[in-house]
Amino acid sequence: MISLLIGALCLGLYWFFQRQDRRMLRNGVLLLAGVAFSLVGVVELLWHLLGEVEATAWVTGYTSPLALAVLAGLVVLPVGFIALVVFLLINGVTMLRREGRSPANLLSLVVGVALLLAPVVFIWLFISDTAVGVSLAVLVFFGLGYLSACFVVILVYAWVYGRAAAKQVPQAIIILGAQIIEGQVPPLLRSRLDKAIGVYRQTVEAGHPAPLMIPSGGQGPDESRPEGEAMAEYLQSQGIPAEDVVAEMQAVNTEQNLKFSVALQQETERTGPAVIVTNNYHALRAALLARRLKLDAEAVGAKTAFYYVPSAFLREYIAVMVGHKILHAVLFAPFLLLAAGIFGLWVLYDT
């Protein structure tokens, strides 16, 4: 019953905080904790019920629900780990074939190889029978565990966030730029623009004033013109009135996209809530950044080709972790102290 109560408390806090502001990662932590404790509570409740009626002999033969959980983990975790590694390796090869050889496109392949080598490195360090080796093995174990937990939180909450529509009626729609090819918008960027057009038309059809469309993006070294200019041209070709389109053509990253676009919105005196349009894998980070910048803006995501999502989301995961590096350093500090303590005790014992 305690697990069910904790689960209900976490889910209640999640409901409260996400109604206050969906753009917080703690919502994802509360959601996962609530689901996990609730599942454990349900298993415990069923265990006691089955134990009382003695439904099956094999169930009552185990000492506790914990034994079943451990047994399930011993089977599920290795299988899931192997499946993840295989998926990342296959996806990495697919990215190289379809998108070319670039550091960003190599990411899923690199992570797949790293995960494949991680157990080998851990075992090698652990059996080294040295203070440094065992301490590093402990650090690798808890480090991978911590990074994996953070990855699951970000992945699940990114999916949950992306499924919900923006609550406010937008006065502006900010479309985040991406690389253009030969001066034209490629499919990835076109999906963002089409999503923004859909939001624009839904707003107008609902009887609200037409929002200001702000395609945002500067000119990269390998681009023939600013992304914002090409995006604005596409919007007008799809029937968006020219007076409702103002291109932002200086930004070189997401933070500048948001800052410069909001400045343009204020210059046109169309103040009020904004909706940020990007691809689905990027929506959560854009929303987190908007909250940090204290902008009245939610983010929505356009669909992305499935093969492209793993590498793209890995980049988002790294960016989110780096964006909260001080917090993660504090949270990971106990594991560093544990490894240092093991090293100290080992040296003390040997002497």
mmCIF file of C-alpha atoms in Angstrom:
data_model
loop_
_atom_site.group_PDB
_atom_site.id
_atom_site.type_symbol
_atom_site.label_atom_id
_atom_site.label_comp_id
_atom_site.label_asym_id
_atom_site.label_seq_id
_atom_site.Cartn_x
_atom_site.Cartn_y
_atom_site.Cartn_z
ATOM 1 C CA MET A 1 0.000 0.000 0.000
ATOM 2 C CA ILE A 2 2.907 2.365 0.685
ATOM 3 C CA SER A 3 4.054 2.067 -2.940
ATOM 4 C CA LEU A 4 0.550 2.877 -4.173
ATOM 5 C CA LEU A 5 0.387 5.925 -1.897
ATOM 6 C CA ILE A 6 3.776 7.174 -3.100
ATOM 7 C CA GLY A 7 2.738 6.565 -6.695
ATOM 8 C CA ALA A 8 -0.518 8.450 -6.212
ATOM 9 C CA LEU A 9 1.352 11.335 -4.554
ATOM 10 C CA CYS A 10 3.856 11.582 -7.445
ATOM 11 C CA LEU A 11 1.089 11.458 -10.047
ATOM 12 C CA GLY A 12 -0.866 14.091 -8.133
ATOM 13 C CA LEU A 13 2.173 16.374 -8.037
ATOM 14 C CA TYR A 14 2.743 15.736 -11.743
ATOM 15 C CA TRP A 15 -0.849 16.762 -12.517
ATOM 16 C CA PHE A 16 -0.491 19.917 -10.409
ATOM 17 C CA PHE A 17 2.875 21.051 -11.784
ATOM 18 C CA GLN A 18 2.119 20.325 -15.431
ATOM 19 C CA ARG A 19 -1.019 22.449 -15.142
ATOM 20 C CA GLN A 20 1.144 25.262 -13.789
ATOM 21 C CA ASP A 21 3.813 24.929 -16.483
ATOM 22 C CA ARG A 22 4.424 21.959 -18.772
ATOM 23 C CA ARG A 23 7.919 23.214 -19.643
ATOM 24 C CA MET A 24 9.736 21.585 -16.698
ATOM 25 C CA LEU A 25 11.716 18.347 -16.629
ATOM 26 C CA ARG A 26 10.660 17.656 -13.045
ATOM 27 C CA ASN A 27 7.248 16.857 -14.523
ATOM 28 C CA GLY A 28 8.850 13.928 -16.324
ATOM 29 C CA VAL A 29 10.572 12.738 -13.139
ATOM 30 C CA LEU A 30 7.286 12.853 -11.215
ATOM 31 C CA LEU A 31 5.410 11.088 -14.011
ATOM 32 C CA LEU A 32 7.882 8.205 -14.236
ATOM 33 C CA ALA A 33 8.162 7.894 -10.465
ATOM 34 C CA GLY A 34 4.371 7.861 -10.153
ATOM 35 C CA VAL A 35 3.973 5.164 -12.788
ATOM 36 C CA ALA A 36 6.827 3.047 -11.366
ATOM 37 C CA PHE A 37 5.609 3.153 -7.744
ATOM 38 C CA SER A 38 2.026 2.524 -8.846
ATOM 39 C CA LEU A 39 3.061 -0.569 -10.809
ATOM 40 C CA VAL A 40 5.048 -1.870 -7.842
ATOM 41 C CA GLY A 41 2.043 -1.211 -5.610
ATOM 42 C CA VAL A 42 -0.292 -3.079 -7.944
ATOM 43 C CA VAL A 43 2.105 -6.053 -8.072
ATOM 44 C CA GLU A 44 2.307 -6.099 -4.271
ATOM 45 C CA LEU A 45 -1.481 -5.912 -3.962
ATOM 46 C CA LEU A 46 -1.987 -8.752 -6.437
ATOM 47 C CA TRP A 47 0.697 -10.724 -4.662
ATOM 48 C CA HIS A 48 -1.128 -10.513 -1.361
ATOM 49 C CA LEU A 49 -4.464 -11.350 -2.967
ATOM 50 C CA LEU A 50 -3.051 -14.361 -4.792
ATOM 51 C CA GLY A 51 -1.269 -15.442 -1.640
ATOM 52 C CA GLU A 52 -4.476 -15.336 0.376
ATOM 53 C CA VAL A 53 -6.488 -17.453 -2.052
ATOM 54 C CA GLU A 54 -3.486 -19.632 -2.988
ATOM 55 C CA ALA A 55 -4.397 -19.338 -6.651
ATOM 56 C CA THR A 56 -1.316 -21.096 -7.962
ATOM 57 C CA ALA A 57 1.434 -23.013 -6.258
ATOM 58 C CA TRP A 58 4.253 -21.574 -8.354
ATOM 59 C CA VAL A 59 3.374 -18.000 -7.389
ATOM 60 C CA THR A 60 3.296 -18.693 -3.674
ATOM 61 C CA GLY A 61 6.568 -20.568 -4.008
ATOM 62 C CA TYR A 62 8.519 -17.312 -4.282
ATOM 63 C CA THR A 63 9.409 -15.483 -1.132
ATOM 64 C CA SER A 64 8.258 -12.005 -2.176
ATOM 65 C CA PRO A 65 7.302 -9.768 -5.115
ATOM 66 C CA LEU A 66 10.867 -8.464 -4.994
ATOM 67 C CA ALA A 67 12.144 -11.886 -6.052
ATOM 68 C CA LEU A 68 9.908 -11.831 -9.114
ATOM 69 C CA ALA A 69 11.000 -8.279 -9.930
ATOM 70 C CA VAL A 70 14.668 -9.265 -9.702
ATOM 71 C CA LEU A 71 14.068 -12.350 -11.852
ATOM 72 C CA ALA A 72 12.209 -10.290 -14.453
ATOM 73 C CA GLY A 73 14.990 -7.703 -14.435
ATOM 74 C CA LEU A 74 17.642 -10.381 -14.990
ATOM 75 C CA VAL A 75 15.778 -11.451 -18.115
ATOM 76 C CA VAL A 76 14.358 -8.186 -19.473
ATOM 77 C CA LEU A 77 17.289 -5.810 -18.939
ATOM 78 C CA PRO A 78 19.926 -7.791 -20.882
ATOM 79 C CA VAL A 79 17.486 -8.495 -23.722
ATOM 80 C CA GLY A 80 16.440 -4.835 -23.832
ATOM 81 C CA PHE A 81 20.079 -3.701 -23.736
ATOM 82 C CA ILE A 82 21.049 -5.958 -26.639
ATOM 83 C CA ALA A 83 18.014 -4.840 -28.639
ATOM 84 C CA LEU A 84 18.927 -1.176 -28.047
ATOM 85 C CA VAL A 85 22.526 -1.705 -29.166
ATOM 86 C CA VAL A 86 21.445 -3.541 -32.325
ATOM 87 C CA PHE A 87 18.878 -0.834 -33.109
ATOM 88 C CA LEU A 88 21.420 1.985 -32.693
ATOM 89 C CA LEU A 89 23.989 0.222 -34.876
ATOM 90 C CA ILE A 90 21.449 -0.400 -37.646
ATOM 91 C CA ASN A 91 20.150 3.160 -37.377
ATOM 92 C CA GLY A 92 23.709 4.511 -37.524
ATOM 93 C CA VAL A 93 24.357 2.676 -40.784
ATOM 94 C CA THR A 94 21.021 3.907 -42.175
ATOM 95 C CA MET A 95 21.885 7.513 -41.289
ATOM 96 C CA LEU A 96 25.233 7.241 -43.064
ATOM 97 C CA ARG A 97 23.589 5.873 -46.198
ATOM 98 C CA ARG A 98 20.736 8.392 -46.349
ATOM 99 C CA GLU A 99 22.184 11.555 -44.778
ATOM 100 C CA GLY A 100 25.923 11.323 -45.432
ATOM 101 C CA ARG A 101 28.990 11.205 -43.216
ATOM 102 C CA SER A 102 28.877 14.006 -40.687
ATOM 103 C CA PRO A 103 29.511 14.028 -36.915
ATOM 104 C CA ALA A 104 25.787 14.463 -36.227
ATOM 105 C CA ASN A 105 24.837 11.534 -38.452
ATOM 106 C CA LEU A 106 27.457 9.321 -36.784
ATOM 107 C CA LEU A 107 25.994 9.830 -33.322
ATOM 108 C CA SER A 108 23.713 6.789 -33.066
ATOM 109 C CA LEU A 109 26.458 4.536 -34.454
ATOM 110 C CA VAL A 110 29.002 5.911 -31.973
ATOM 111 C CA VAL A 111 26.604 5.486 -29.042
ATOM 112 C CA GLY A 112 25.769 1.939 -30.157
ATOM 113 C CA VAL A 113 29.462 0.989 -30.250
ATOM 114 C CA ALA A 114 30.064 2.679 -26.868
ATOM 115 C CA LEU A 115 27.209 0.743 -25.269
ATOM 116 C CA LEU A 116 28.526 -2.461 -26.805
ATOM 117 C CA LEU A 117 31.962 -1.870 -25.262
ATOM 118 C CA ALA A 118 30.707 -0.593 -21.889
ATOM 119 C CA PRO A 119 30.110 -4.049 -20.279
ATOM 120 C CA VAL A 120 33.534 -5.196 -21.473
ATOM 121 C CA VAL A 121 35.213 -2.130 -19.974
ATOM 122 C CA PHE A 122 33.290 -2.569 -16.708
ATOM 123 C CA ILE A 123 34.266 -6.244 -16.330
ATOM 124 C CA TRP A 124 37.890 -5.525 -17.257
ATOM 125 C CA LEU A 125 38.133 -2.767 -14.661
ATOM 126 C CA PHE A 126 36.301 -4.755 -11.991
ATOM 127 C CA ILE A 127 38.523 -7.852 -12.275
ATOM 128 C CA SER A 128 41.694 -5.754 -12.368
ATOM 129 C CA ASP A 129 41.950 -6.181 -8.591
ATOM 130 C CA THR A 130 43.396 -2.685 -8.200
ATOM 131 C CA ALA A 131 42.105 0.331 -6.292
ATOM 132 C CA VAL A 132 41.945 2.460 -9.435
ATOM 133 C CA GLY A 133 40.308 -0.272 -11.529
ATOM 134 C CA VAL A 134 37.566 -1.162 -9.055
ATOM 135 C CA SER A 135 36.843 2.495 -8.274
ATOM 136 C CA LEU A 136 36.535 3.283 -11.976
ATOM 137 C CA ALA A 137 34.307 0.217 -12.451
ATOM 138 C CA VAL A 138 31.949 1.522 -9.771
ATOM 139 C CA LEU A 139 32.006 4.935 -11.413
ATOM 140 C CA VAL A 140 31.248 3.435 -14.845
ATOM 141 C CA PHE A 141 28.384 1.368 -13.407
ATOM 142 C CA PHE A 142 26.661 4.240 -11.623
ATOM 143 C CA GLY A 143 27.530 6.690 -14.389
ATOM 144 C CA LEU A 144 25.815 4.576 -17.023
ATOM 145 C CA GLY A 145 22.889 4.010 -14.673
ATOM 146 C CA TYR A 146 22.481 7.742 -14.034
ATOM 147 C CA LEU A 147 22.778 8.692 -17.707
ATOM 148 C CA SER A 148 20.297 5.951 -18.623
ATOM 149 C CA ALA A 149 17.778 7.155 -16.034
ATOM 150 C CA CYS A 150 18.076 10.726 -17.319
ATOM 151 C CA PHE A 151 17.683 9.496 -20.884
ATOM 152 C CA VAL A 152 14.464 7.642 -20.044
ATOM 153 C CA VAL A 153 13.037 10.688 -18.241
ATOM 154 C CA ILE A 154 13.818 13.020 -21.149
ATOM 155 C CA LEU A 155 12.626 10.519 -23.766
ATOM 156 C CA VAL A 156 9.307 9.784 -22.050
ATOM 157 C CA TYR A 157 8.544 13.388 -21.201
ATOM 158 C CA ALA A 158 9.533 14.571 -24.686
ATOM 159 C CA TRP A 159 6.971 12.122 -26.068
ATOM 160 C CA VAL A 160 4.304 13.203 -23.557
ATOM 161 C CA TYR A 161 4.990 16.900 -24.155
ATOM 162 C CA GLY A 162 4.890 16.446 -27.904
ATOM 163 C CA ARG A 163 1.483 14.755 -27.748
ATOM 164 C CA ALA A 164 -0.225 17.757 -26.132
ATOM 165 C CA ALA A 165 -1.387 20.798 -28.056
ATOM 166 C CA ALA A 166 -0.476 24.326 -27.000
ATOM 167 C CA LYS A 167 -3.108 25.741 -24.658
ATOM 168 C CA GLN A 168 -2.934 29.431 -25.499
ATOM 169 C CA VAL A 169 -4.233 31.181 -28.613
ATOM 170 C CA PRO A 170 -1.062 32.313 -30.422
ATOM 171 C CA GLN A 171 -0.463 35.895 -31.405
ATOM 172 C CA ALA A 172 2.703 34.760 -33.159
ATOM 173 C CA ILE A 173 4.027 31.512 -34.585
ATOM 174 C CA ILE A 174 7.821 31.170 -34.478
ATOM 175 C CA ILE A 175 9.177 28.587 -36.937
ATOM 176 C CA LEU A 176 12.695 27.460 -36.073
ATOM 177 C CA GLY A 177 15.031 27.258 -39.041
ATOM 178 C CA ALA A 178 17.102 24.360 -40.356
ATOM 179 C CA GLN A 179 19.592 23.982 -43.171
ATOM 180 C CA ILE A 180 18.298 24.847 -46.629
ATOM 181 C CA ILE A 181 19.595 23.100 -49.752
ATOM 182 C CA GLU A 182 20.331 25.060 -52.928
ATOM 183 C CA GLY A 183 18.305 27.951 -51.550
ATOM 184 C CA GLN A 184 15.139 25.872 -51.075
ATOM 185 C CA VAL A 185 13.508 24.293 -48.022
ATOM 186 C CA PRO A 186 14.178 20.523 -47.772
ATOM 187 C CA PRO A 187 11.601 17.989 -46.466
ATOM 188 C CA LEU A 188 12.713 18.313 -42.808
ATOM 189 C CA LEU A 189 12.196 22.078 -42.776
ATOM 190 C CA ARG A 190 9.075 21.837 -44.930
ATOM 191 C CA SER A 191 7.427 19.667 -42.274
ATOM 192 C CA ARG A 192 7.919 22.487 -39.750
ATOM 193 C CA LEU A 193 6.481 25.046 -42.113
ATOM 194 C CA ASP A 194 3.472 22.866 -42.934
ATOM 195 C CA LYS A 195 2.836 22.360 -39.223
ATOM 196 C CA ALA A 196 2.997 26.125 -38.677
ATOM 197 C CA ILE A 197 0.550 26.680 -41.547
ATOM 198 C CA GLY A 198 -1.822 24.221 -39.894
ATOM 199 C CA VAL A 199 -1.631 26.102 -36.577
ATOM 200 C CA TYR A 200 -2.180 29.413 -38.416
ATOM 201 C CA ARG A 201 -5.276 28.168 -40.223
ATOM 202 C CA GLN A 202 -6.751 26.514 -37.127
ATOM 203 C CA THR A 203 -6.375 29.797 -35.242
ATOM 204 C CA VAL A 204 -8.078 31.801 -37.997
ATOM 205 C CA GLU A 205 -10.858 29.238 -38.482
ATOM 206 C CA ALA A 206 -11.588 29.376 -34.749
ATOM 207 C CA GLY A 207 -12.411 33.082 -35.145
ATOM 208 C CA HIS A 208 -9.214 34.492 -33.633
ATOM 209 C CA PRO A 209 -7.027 37.190 -35.240
ATOM 210 C CA ALA A 210 -4.443 35.864 -37.672
ATOM 211 C CA PRO A 211 -1.150 35.283 -35.842
ATOM 212 C CA LEU A 212 2.140 36.723 -37.058
ATOM 213 C CA MET A 213 4.294 34.109 -38.786
ATOM 214 C CA ILE A 214 7.995 34.480 -37.951
ATOM 215 C CA PRO A 215 10.258 32.081 -39.893
ATOM 216 C CA SER A 216 13.610 32.295 -38.124
ATOM 217 C CA GLY A 217 17.084 31.408 -39.350
ATOM 218 C CA GLY A 218 20.262 33.076 -40.544
ATOM 219 C CA GLN A 219 22.578 32.143 -43.394
ATOM 220 C CA GLY A 220 25.058 29.353 -42.759
ATOM 221 C CA PRO A 221 28.461 29.089 -44.449
ATOM 222 C CA ASP A 222 27.132 26.421 -46.834
ATOM 223 C CA GLU A 223 23.841 28.185 -47.612
ATOM 224 C CA SER A 224 23.149 30.538 -50.530
ATOM 225 C CA ARG A 225 20.726 32.744 -48.580
ATOM 226 C CA PRO A 226 19.224 33.086 -45.084
ATOM 227 C CA GLU A 227 16.931 30.306 -43.949
ATOM 228 C CA GLY A 228 14.313 32.825 -42.812
ATOM 229 C CA GLU A 229 14.084 34.266 -46.333
ATOM 230 C CA ALA A 230 13.548 30.863 -47.973
ATOM 231 C CA MET A 231 10.999 29.907 -45.297
ATOM 232 C CA ALA A 232 9.049 33.146 -45.746
ATOM 233 C CA GLU A 233 8.937 32.551 -49.487
ATOM 234 C CA TYR A 234 7.522 29.061 -48.922
ATOM 235 C CA LEU A 235 4.857 30.330 -46.503
ATOM 236 C CA GLN A 236 3.625 32.908 -48.989
ATOM 237 C CA SER A 237 3.602 30.311 -51.775
ATOM 238 C CA GLN A 238 1.204 28.285 -49.612
ATOM 239 C CA GLY A 239 -1.264 31.145 -49.290
ATOM 240 C CA ILE A 240 -0.146 32.919 -46.112
ATOM 241 C CA PRO A 241 -0.687 36.688 -46.622
ATOM 242 C CA ALA A 242 2.534 38.693 -46.899
ATOM 243 C CA GLU A 243 1.379 41.062 -44.137
ATOM 244 C CA ASP A 244 1.298 38.114 -41.716
ATOM 245 C CA VAL A 245 4.893 37.023 -42.439
ATOM 246 C CA VAL A 246 7.999 38.684 -40.981
ATOM 247 C CA ALA A 247 11.288 36.840 -41.554
ATOM 248 C CA GLU A 248 14.029 36.762 -38.929
ATOM 249 C CA MET A 249 17.348 36.267 -40.752
ATOM 250 C CA GLN A 250 20.139 36.594 -38.171
ATOM 251 C CA ALA A 251 19.786 33.671 -35.725
ATOM 252 C CA VAL A 252 22.365 30.880 -35.753
ATOM 253 C CA ASN A 253 21.019 28.734 -32.890
ATOM 254 C CA THR A 254 17.770 27.993 -31.065
ATOM 255 C CA GLU A 255 18.312 30.580 -28.340
ATOM 256 C CA GLN A 256 18.845 33.312 -30.913
ATOM 257 C CA ASN A 257 15.843 32.049 -32.887
ATOM 258 C CA LEU A 258 13.647 32.688 -29.868
ATOM 259 C CA LYS A 259 15.195 35.965 -28.709
ATOM 260 C CA PHE A 260 15.317 37.608 -32.124
ATOM 261 C CA SER A 261 11.857 36.392 -33.103
ATOM 262 C CA VAL A 262 10.242 37.708 -29.935
ATOM 263 C CA ALA A 263 11.967 41.044 -30.531
ATOM 264 C CA LEU A 264 10.435 41.145 -34.025
ATOM 265 C CA GLN A 265 7.034 40.275 -32.590
ATOM 266 C CA GLN A 266 7.263 43.174 -30.153
ATOM 267 C CA GLU A 267 8.329 45.559 -32.923
ATOM 268 C CA THR A 268 5.152 44.746 -34.862
ATOM 269 C CA GLU A 269 3.083 45.364 -31.698
ATOM 270 C CA ARG A 270 1.452 41.956 -31.941
ATOM 271 C CA THR A 271 2.288 41.084 -28.372
ATOM 272 C CA GLY A 272 0.928 38.032 -26.624
ATOM 273 C CA PRO A 273 1.514 34.270 -26.416
ATOM 274 C CA ALA A 274 3.564 32.556 -29.092
ATOM 275 C CA VAL A 275 3.747 29.027 -30.398
ATOM 276 C CA ILE A 276 7.163 27.678 -31.368
ATOM 277 C CA VAL A 277 7.104 25.204 -34.255
ATOM 278 C CA THR A 278 9.944 22.748 -34.742
ATOM 279 C CA ASN A 279 10.315 19.006 -35.298
ATOM 280 C CA ASN A 280 8.931 16.610 -32.689
ATOM 281 C CA TYR A 281 12.343 15.518 -31.388
ATOM 282 C CA HIS A 282 13.253 19.177 -30.687
ATOM 283 C CA ALA A 283 9.982 20.447 -29.176
ATOM 284 C CA LEU A 284 10.763 19.745 -25.515
ATOM 285 C CA ARG A 285 14.187 21.426 -25.587
ATOM 286 C CA ALA A 286 12.717 24.451 -27.360
ATOM 287 C CA ALA A 287 10.056 24.670 -24.645
ATOM 288 C CA LEU A 288 12.619 24.325 -21.843
ATOM 289 C CA LEU A 289 14.695 27.076 -23.415
ATOM 290 C CA ALA A 290 11.640 29.335 -23.807
ATOM 291 C CA ARG A 291 10.908 28.911 -20.107
ATOM 292 C CA ARG A 292 14.508 29.721 -19.168
ATOM 293 C CA LEU A 293 14.292 32.870 -21.282
ATOM 294 C CA LYS A 294 10.986 33.719 -19.532
ATOM 295 C CA LEU A 295 9.042 33.783 -22.796
ATOM 296 C CA ASP A 296 5.288 33.283 -22.993
ATOM 297 C CA ALA A 297 5.614 30.485 -25.525
ATOM 298 C CA GLU A 298 4.830 26.785 -25.894
ATOM 299 C CA ALA A 299 6.352 24.463 -28.490
ATOM 300 C CA VAL A 300 4.742 22.006 -30.884
ATOM 301 C CA GLY A 301 6.476 19.443 -33.044
ATOM 302 C CA ALA A 302 6.111 18.402 -36.665
ATOM 303 C CA LYS A 303 6.467 14.786 -37.743
ATOM 304 C CA THR A 304 9.929 13.562 -38.678
ATOM 305 C CA ALA A 305 11.086 10.582 -40.738
ATOM 306 C CA PHE A 306 11.482 7.693 -38.281
ATOM 307 C CA TYR A 307 15.031 6.794 -39.267
ATOM 308 C CA TYR A 308 16.152 10.372 -38.530
ATOM 309 C CA VAL A 309 14.714 10.576 -34.996
ATOM 310 C CA PRO A 310 17.215 8.435 -32.979
ATOM 311 C CA SER A 311 20.306 10.439 -33.933
ATOM 312 C CA ALA A 312 18.413 13.718 -33.688
ATOM 313 C CA PHE A 313 17.034 12.859 -30.259
ATOM 314 C CA LEU A 314 20.456 11.806 -28.986
ATOM 315 C CA ARG A 315 21.682 15.298 -29.894
ATOM 316 C CA GLU A 316 18.742 16.784 -28.017
ATOM 317 C CA TYR A 317 19.465 14.600 -24.989
ATOM 318 C CA ILE A 318 23.089 15.762 -24.895
ATOM 319 C CA ALA A 319 22.011 19.393 -25.271
ATOM 320 C CA VAL A 320 19.481 19.127 -22.440
ATOM 321 C CA MET A 321 22.041 17.488 -20.157
ATOM 322 C CA VAL A 322 24.631 20.159 -20.930
ATOM 323 C CA GLY A 323 22.016 22.847 -20.375
ATOM 324 C CA HIS A 324 21.538 21.561 -16.804
ATOM 325 C CA LYS A 325 25.182 20.612 -16.177
ATOM 326 C CA ILE A 326 25.404 22.177 -12.699
ATOM 327 C CA LEU A 327 22.324 20.300 -11.493
ATOM 328 C CA HIS A 328 23.625 16.995 -12.862
ATOM 329 C CA ALA A 329 27.055 17.591 -11.341
ATOM 330 C CA VAL A 330 25.410 18.015 -7.922
ATOM 331 C CA LEU A 331 23.212 14.930 -8.354
ATOM 332 C CA PHE A 332 26.137 12.794 -9.537
ATOM 333 C CA ALA A 333 28.487 13.980 -6.767
ATOM 334 C CA PRO A 334 27.471 11.161 -4.310
ATOM 335 C CA PHE A 335 28.617 8.545 -6.837
ATOM 336 C CA LEU A 336 31.976 10.293 -7.176
ATOM 337 C CA LEU A 337 32.289 10.300 -3.394
ATOM 338 C CA LEU A 338 31.401 6.605 -3.325
ATOM 339 C CA ALA A 339 34.112 5.769 -5.869
ATOM 340 C CA ALA A 340 36.617 7.914 -3.944
ATOM 341 C CA GLY A 341 35.641 6.165 -0.700
ATOM 342 C CA ILE A 342 36.173 2.731 -2.268
ATOM 343 C CA PHE A 343 39.559 3.850 -3.564
ATOM 344 C CA GLY A 344 40.555 5.167 -0.129
ATOM 345 C CA LEU A 345 39.427 2.024 1.718
ATOM 346 C CA TRP A 346 41.186 -0.198 -0.815
ATOM 347 C CA VAL A 347 44.477 1.683 -0.411
ATOM 348 C CA LEU A 348 44.090 1.704 3.379
ATOM 349 C CA TYR A 349 43.399 -2.038 3.431
ATOM 350 C CA ASP A 350 46.392 -2.836 1.216
ATOM 351 C CA THR A 351 48.713 -0.822 3.429
#
